[in-house]
XYZ file of C-alpha atoms in Angstrom:
402
model
C 118.320 -84.993 67.701
C 121.725 -86.334 68.971
C 120.217 -88.074 72.517
C 117.998 -90.172 69.875
C 120.726 -91.214 67.674
C 122.837 -93.812 69.933
C 121.753 -97.310 68.597
C 119.614 -96.353 65.555
C 120.450 -98.064 62.474
C 120.818 -96.504 59.294
C 121.937 -96.936 55.707
C 125.301 -95.597 54.648
C 127.004 -95.349 51.394
C 130.437 -95.634 51.819
C 132.732 -92.928 50.476
C 136.630 -93.121 51.527
C 138.882 -94.600 53.707
C 140.561 -92.694 57.227
C 142.711 -93.153 59.420
C 142.495 -95.699 62.129
C 140.994 -98.620 60.275
C 137.401 -96.861 59.612
C 135.740 -95.809 56.630
C 133.804 -92.291 56.009
C 130.164 -92.027 54.817
C 127.713 -89.038 55.150
C 124.428 -88.846 56.856
C 122.331 -85.342 56.733
C 125.535 -83.374 55.992
C 127.550 -85.020 59.067
C 130.576 -87.393 58.782
C 129.848 -90.646 60.226
C 133.102 -93.094 60.577
C 131.959 -96.649 59.932
C 134.099 -99.819 61.225
C 133.841 -102.958 59.212
C 133.149 -101.454 56.008
C 135.012 -99.988 53.002
C 134.837 -97.877 50.152
C 132.162 -98.578 47.244
C 129.758 -100.368 49.641
C 126.024 -99.639 50.765
C 125.907 -100.790 54.613
C 123.195 -100.938 57.508
C 125.094 -99.484 60.404
C 124.267 -98.934 63.964
C 125.308 -95.532 65.610
C 127.604 -95.919 68.641
C 128.300 -92.222 69.028
C 126.840 -89.722 68.983
C 128.171 -87.068 71.120
C 129.879 -84.865 68.464
C 128.587 -82.021 66.570
C 130.803 -82.510 63.541
C 131.043 -86.529 63.260
C 129.384 -89.748 64.574
C 130.394 -93.306 64.771
C 128.695 -96.415 63.473
C 129.534 -100.145 62.976
C 128.257 -101.818 59.864
C 125.928 -104.499 60.938
C 124.928 -106.003 57.251
C 126.342 -105.488 53.816
C 123.802 -104.319 51.263
C 125.874 -103.705 48.583
C 129.023 -105.235 48.677
C 132.463 -104.150 47.477
C 134.238 -106.269 44.764
C 137.021 -106.166 47.423
C 135.080 -107.837 50.263
C 136.349 -111.239 51.468
C 135.216 -113.554 53.910
C 136.931 -112.265 57.055
C 139.912 -113.984 57.778
C 138.904 -114.422 61.486
C 135.491 -115.928 62.258
C 135.716 -114.144 65.789
C 135.723 -110.386 63.957
C 133.332 -111.192 61.233
C 130.624 -108.863 60.237
C 127.768 -111.586 61.085
C 128.544 -111.264 64.778
C 127.074 -108.525 67.175
C 129.610 -105.406 66.988
C 129.904 -105.795 70.782
C 131.202 -109.402 70.245
C 133.717 -109.043 67.449
C 137.326 -109.524 68.431
C 139.503 -106.478 67.611
C 142.758 -106.225 65.841
C 141.926 -107.361 62.511
C 139.871 -104.342 61.384
C 140.764 -104.729 57.720
C 140.191 -108.690 57.474
C 137.374 -108.144 55.568
C 139.057 -106.680 52.558
C 140.841 -108.234 49.780
C 144.832 -107.788 50.623
C 145.874 -106.114 47.354
C 143.071 -103.491 48.326
C 144.167 -103.330 51.652
C 147.630 -102.111 50.618
C 145.928 -99.914 48.098
C 143.838 -98.176 51.256
C 146.965 -97.882 53.354
C 148.693 -96.211 50.512
C 145.617 -93.637 50.110
C 145.839 -93.042 53.937
C 149.616 -92.239 53.623
C 149.674 -90.025 50.688
C 146.607 -87.886 52.536
C 148.391 -87.510 55.711
C 151.748 -86.563 53.797
C 149.860 -83.689 52.122
C 147.489 -82.857 54.750
C 149.217 -83.178 57.976
C 152.780 -83.102 56.653
C 152.136 -80.013 54.297
C 153.899 -81.838 51.216
C 152.470 -80.655 48.091
C 150.674 -82.955 45.522
C 153.914 -82.885 43.406
C 156.255 -83.732 46.036
C 154.060 -86.988 47.134
C 154.056 -87.970 43.623
C 157.596 -87.383 43.347
C 158.009 -89.551 46.449
C 155.678 -92.194 44.954
C 154.735 -94.143 48.452
C 152.946 -97.020 47.882
C 152.375 -99.714 50.545
C 154.267 -102.902 49.303
C 153.732 -106.416 50.288
C 156.120 -108.502 52.412
C 157.125 -112.070 52.415
C 154.569 -114.173 53.836
C 151.230 -115.581 53.113
C 149.060 -113.412 50.602
C 146.043 -113.505 52.922
C 147.984 -112.126 56.097
C 147.232 -115.009 58.177
C 150.315 -116.355 60.472
C 151.898 -112.918 60.592
C 152.017 -112.288 64.200
C 154.762 -114.223 66.207
C 153.814 -111.830 69.433
C 150.264 -111.409 70.400
C 149.113 -109.754 73.656
C 145.775 -110.819 74.811
C 143.040 -110.092 77.849
C 141.872 -111.986 80.649
C 138.220 -111.295 82.175
C 137.162 -111.734 85.468
C 136.186 -115.158 84.922
C 139.345 -115.899 83.556
C 138.234 -116.235 79.746
C 140.945 -115.118 77.277
C 140.932 -112.934 74.165
C 141.453 -109.868 72.556
C 139.463 -106.705 73.405
C 136.505 -105.889 70.936
C 137.460 -102.697 69.092
C 137.502 -99.838 70.689
C 136.284 -100.949 73.964
C 138.143 -102.677 77.228
C 135.317 -105.819 76.641
C 137.346 -109.302 76.302
C 135.879 -111.451 73.397
C 136.722 -114.828 74.603
C 138.227 -116.671 71.525
C 139.398 -120.318 70.542
C 141.620 -119.677 67.549
C 144.098 -117.017 66.416
C 144.888 -116.970 62.584
C 146.647 -113.842 62.441
C 149.344 -115.476 64.975
C 151.951 -118.000 63.815
C 150.937 -121.593 64.342
C 153.464 -121.975 67.317
C 151.878 -118.972 69.230
C 148.302 -120.314 68.502
C 148.840 -123.271 69.870
C 149.369 -121.450 73.255
C 146.093 -120.072 73.487
C 144.631 -121.456 76.865
C 140.773 -121.364 77.254
C 141.391 -119.705 80.701
C 144.437 -117.881 82.288
C 144.763 -115.757 85.579
C 146.100 -112.285 85.776
C 144.821 -109.296 83.350
C 146.967 -109.987 80.293
C 148.677 -112.872 78.606
C 151.290 -112.836 76.141
C 151.928 -115.708 73.326
C 155.304 -115.394 71.916
C 156.735 -117.444 69.395
C 160.817 -116.485 69.458
C 163.866 -117.711 67.976
C 164.077 -119.561 71.206
C 161.094 -121.200 71.248
C 157.429 -120.232 71.950
C 156.105 -119.480 75.453
C 152.888 -117.920 77.248
C 153.608 -115.609 80.034
C 152.051 -112.647 81.871
C 153.532 -109.426 82.650
C 154.819 -110.535 85.983
C 156.368 -114.009 84.813
C 159.998 -114.469 85.571
C 161.250 -115.395 82.215
C 165.024 -115.449 80.934
C 165.784 -113.306 77.557
C 165.329 -114.916 73.977
C 167.095 -114.484 70.959
C 166.357 -113.543 67.513
C 168.057 -113.881 64.345
C 168.409 -111.453 61.378
C 170.807 -112.827 58.646
C 173.657 -113.927 60.321
C 173.231 -111.706 63.465
C 171.706 -112.607 66.581
C 169.829 -110.320 68.749
C 169.132 -110.803 72.939
C 166.464 -109.111 74.056
C 164.096 -109.740 77.488
C 161.274 -112.149 76.805
C 158.549 -109.501 76.442
C 160.433 -106.599 75.141
C 159.868 -104.955 72.142
C 160.256 -106.741 68.858
C 158.999 -106.691 65.627
C 155.985 -108.886 65.370
C 155.945 -109.980 61.630
C 158.514 -112.913 60.659
C 159.578 -110.948 57.835
C 159.615 -107.219 59.582
C 163.276 -107.534 61.029
C 165.071 -108.280 57.707
C 162.573 -105.974 55.861
C 163.348 -102.614 57.961
C 167.356 -103.540 57.880
C 167.043 -103.601 54.123
C 165.128 -100.928 53.955
C 167.242 -98.567 56.042
C 170.526 -99.579 54.177
C 168.824 -98.469 51.087
C 167.458 -95.366 52.431
C 170.914 -94.325 53.655
C 172.636 -92.181 51.016
C 176.658 -93.769 51.342
C 177.677 -90.556 49.743
C 176.399 -88.811 52.659
C 177.045 -91.196 55.622
C 180.635 -90.355 57.143
C 181.785 -93.618 58.738
C 183.842 -91.448 61.102
C 180.855 -88.974 62.192
C 178.987 -89.216 65.567
C 176.157 -91.343 63.725
C 173.259 -91.729 65.791
C 170.527 -94.649 66.157
C 167.785 -93.073 68.504
C 165.124 -95.461 69.927
C 167.429 -98.130 69.075
C 166.085 -100.954 71.151
C 168.404 -103.742 71.032
C 170.442 -102.565 68.608
C 168.452 -104.189 65.405
C 168.575 -100.681 63.477
C 172.323 -99.599 64.522
C 173.599 -102.828 63.171
C 171.850 -101.768 59.858
C 173.840 -98.531 59.735
C 177.387 -99.998 61.260
C 177.644 -102.236 58.531
C 180.535 -104.515 58.744
C 181.818 -102.468 61.831
C 183.478 -99.919 59.665
C 180.818 -97.271 60.768
C 180.828 -95.329 64.023
C 177.287 -95.479 65.610
C 175.976 -94.772 69.128
C 172.321 -96.350 69.721
C 170.359 -94.682 72.273
C 167.771 -96.367 74.013
C 165.522 -95.482 77.338
C 164.948 -98.695 78.507
C 167.817 -99.833 80.521
C 167.621 -103.572 79.955
C 167.215 -102.941 76.069
C 170.138 -100.742 76.134
C 172.383 -103.047 77.985
C 171.064 -105.782 75.522
C 172.236 -103.553 72.635
C 175.555 -103.371 73.956
C 176.057 -106.955 73.893
C 174.542 -107.461 70.409
C 176.928 -104.732 68.972
C 179.557 -105.859 71.074
C 181.728 -107.296 67.735
C 181.085 -104.098 66.081
C 184.341 -101.831 67.296
C 182.700 -98.619 66.606
C 179.471 -99.138 67.982
C 178.112 -98.251 71.518
C 174.968 -98.159 73.350
C 173.745 -95.181 75.712
C 170.747 -95.930 78.095
C 169.402 -92.557 78.000
C 165.819 -90.872 76.999
C 166.045 -89.616 73.419
C 165.169 -85.988 74.452
C 167.606 -85.885 77.596
C 170.697 -87.374 75.174
C 169.902 -84.679 72.851
C 169.762 -81.775 75.024
C 172.735 -83.138 77.168
C 175.417 -83.455 74.544
C 176.502 -81.446 71.540
C 174.915 -83.884 68.997
C 174.109 -84.799 66.482
C 177.056 -82.711 64.925
C 177.039 -81.809 61.293
C 177.929 -84.376 58.803
C 176.366 -87.105 60.913
C 173.663 -89.532 59.775
C 171.331 -89.872 62.062
C 168.368 -92.766 62.465
C 165.150 -92.840 64.585
C 162.703 -95.034 65.212
C 160.496 -93.513 67.523
C 157.271 -95.110 69.473
C 153.779 -94.649 67.306
C 153.302 -91.457 68.731
C 156.150 -90.173 66.896
C 159.249 -88.385 67.801
C 157.596 -84.874 68.535
C 158.374 -81.326 67.744
C 161.188 -80.664 70.302
C 163.362 -83.783 69.420
C 162.782 -83.319 65.476
C 163.556 -79.532 66.036
C 167.136 -80.584 67.718
C 167.846 -83.266 65.022
C 166.736 -80.706 62.291
C 168.677 -77.911 63.774
C 171.785 -79.849 64.285
C 171.940 -80.022 60.555
C 173.327 -83.389 59.850
C 173.889 -85.100 56.842
C 170.892 -87.254 56.318
C 168.233 -88.230 58.764
C 166.373 -91.815 58.297
C 163.001 -92.123 59.821
C 161.496 -95.244 60.344
C 157.803 -94.657 61.159
C 154.902 -97.128 61.999
C 151.906 -94.486 62.088
C 151.394 -92.517 58.998
C 150.044 -89.600 60.685
C 152.506 -89.537 63.331
C 155.338 -89.492 60.490
C 153.439 -86.656 58.579
C 153.242 -84.772 61.507
C 157.062 -84.806 62.306
C 157.762 -84.468 58.626
C 155.897 -81.150 58.904
C 158.318 -80.011 61.679
C 161.318 -81.040 59.725
C 160.065 -78.946 56.681
C 159.245 -75.889 58.856
C 162.958 -76.175 59.636
C 164.307 -76.704 56.238
C 164.479 -80.298 55.283
C 162.686 -82.324 52.902
C 161.848 -86.277 52.391
C 163.977 -87.632 49.461
C 162.749 -90.907 49.606
C 159.872 -93.094 50.943
C 159.180 -96.774 51.309
C 156.169 -98.573 52.926
C 155.227 -102.178 53.841
C 152.420 -103.916 54.719
C 154.001 -105.694 58.237
C 150.651 -105.551 59.830
C 148.262 -107.390 57.298
C 144.486 -107.615 58.115
C 144.960 -104.017 60.267
C 145.294 -100.261 59.178
C 149.110 -100.323 60.421
C 152.169 -100.135 58.001
C 155.780 -99.338 58.609
C 157.530 -96.487 56.267
C 160.859 -95.673 56.100
C 161.869 -91.982 54.814
C 165.111 -90.262 54.174
C 165.607 -86.931 54.924
C 168.065 -84.115 53.654
C 168.465 -80.374 53.852
C 166.835 -78.066 51.391
C 169.533 -76.929 48.748
């Protein structure tokens, strides 16, 4: 039966949302993950993956009974009237009303905290996490200052189709800010092309293009970074996360003279938030040498801040840190900090930990490790910094169990 399923079109009632930008339906007792749909709809879907006994994957190809929260897709290149193989990836929630997008992301976050993080329903209710809107257009377009595109063998430029390495040529980028969209070429060389609208100006560059650093401004502070180095893509994100970190840190637990840490610190954005006016001692740790060098320069006016170029796991095992009384801030990559790093932090018993996460499942998994070592989340805020996608950003503060 499985050999005959791929390519078959079936009618499905969509039940709920899942992590990863897909919804959940059932067919003959089997879970089917359905792209380009949303809960409450009935869709005609094409089976795309039947290799697993417990679940299949499918793409919606026609909406039979739409949800009231379905809207015209913000990007025609990704709309359901296109064949799934030719739908642009990177805007998997673009057919959903923005308020419903945020509610769905909140559902995913809450489910992850309980199912993966091991929090009780009462603990989640006390945290009351809800993905909040951020400054910008309500429809979520013009929300990316950095866009990575791909180039096919004939030189055509576009994103990959969802869950594939197939380039979908496009002639517009509505999720990009206008300065970046204006740089979209018809054709290019190489395999990748980044369109960047920075505080120093807009440019298009391939991964091997030589280009000097750029400068971004957050409030009254400037941050210098490599032209294609990591920086938050939403125009409001640096300020939103700076504010969230400052709110998360409990001033009663912050010792300015402790060995406070900013792990996975990049070019120093969140270390600056922790340092305040410069009276707080903080070490920012970043494995990428150029980013760490920029962090040192960006924080040079803060006399009690320093930057260390090192892998976080090596740093934590190479020095007796973090020490009791410290505040530890960490902003790991999408995969999370991982059990070894979490264990090293938790077992050192700092005063508080502020965890910035861009993946709810990785966050929940790491919170579960913290919990196994006697830590609990005291606060949690979440933000819709990636509108029209399934991604979100969260900031949690953890404290030792009483």
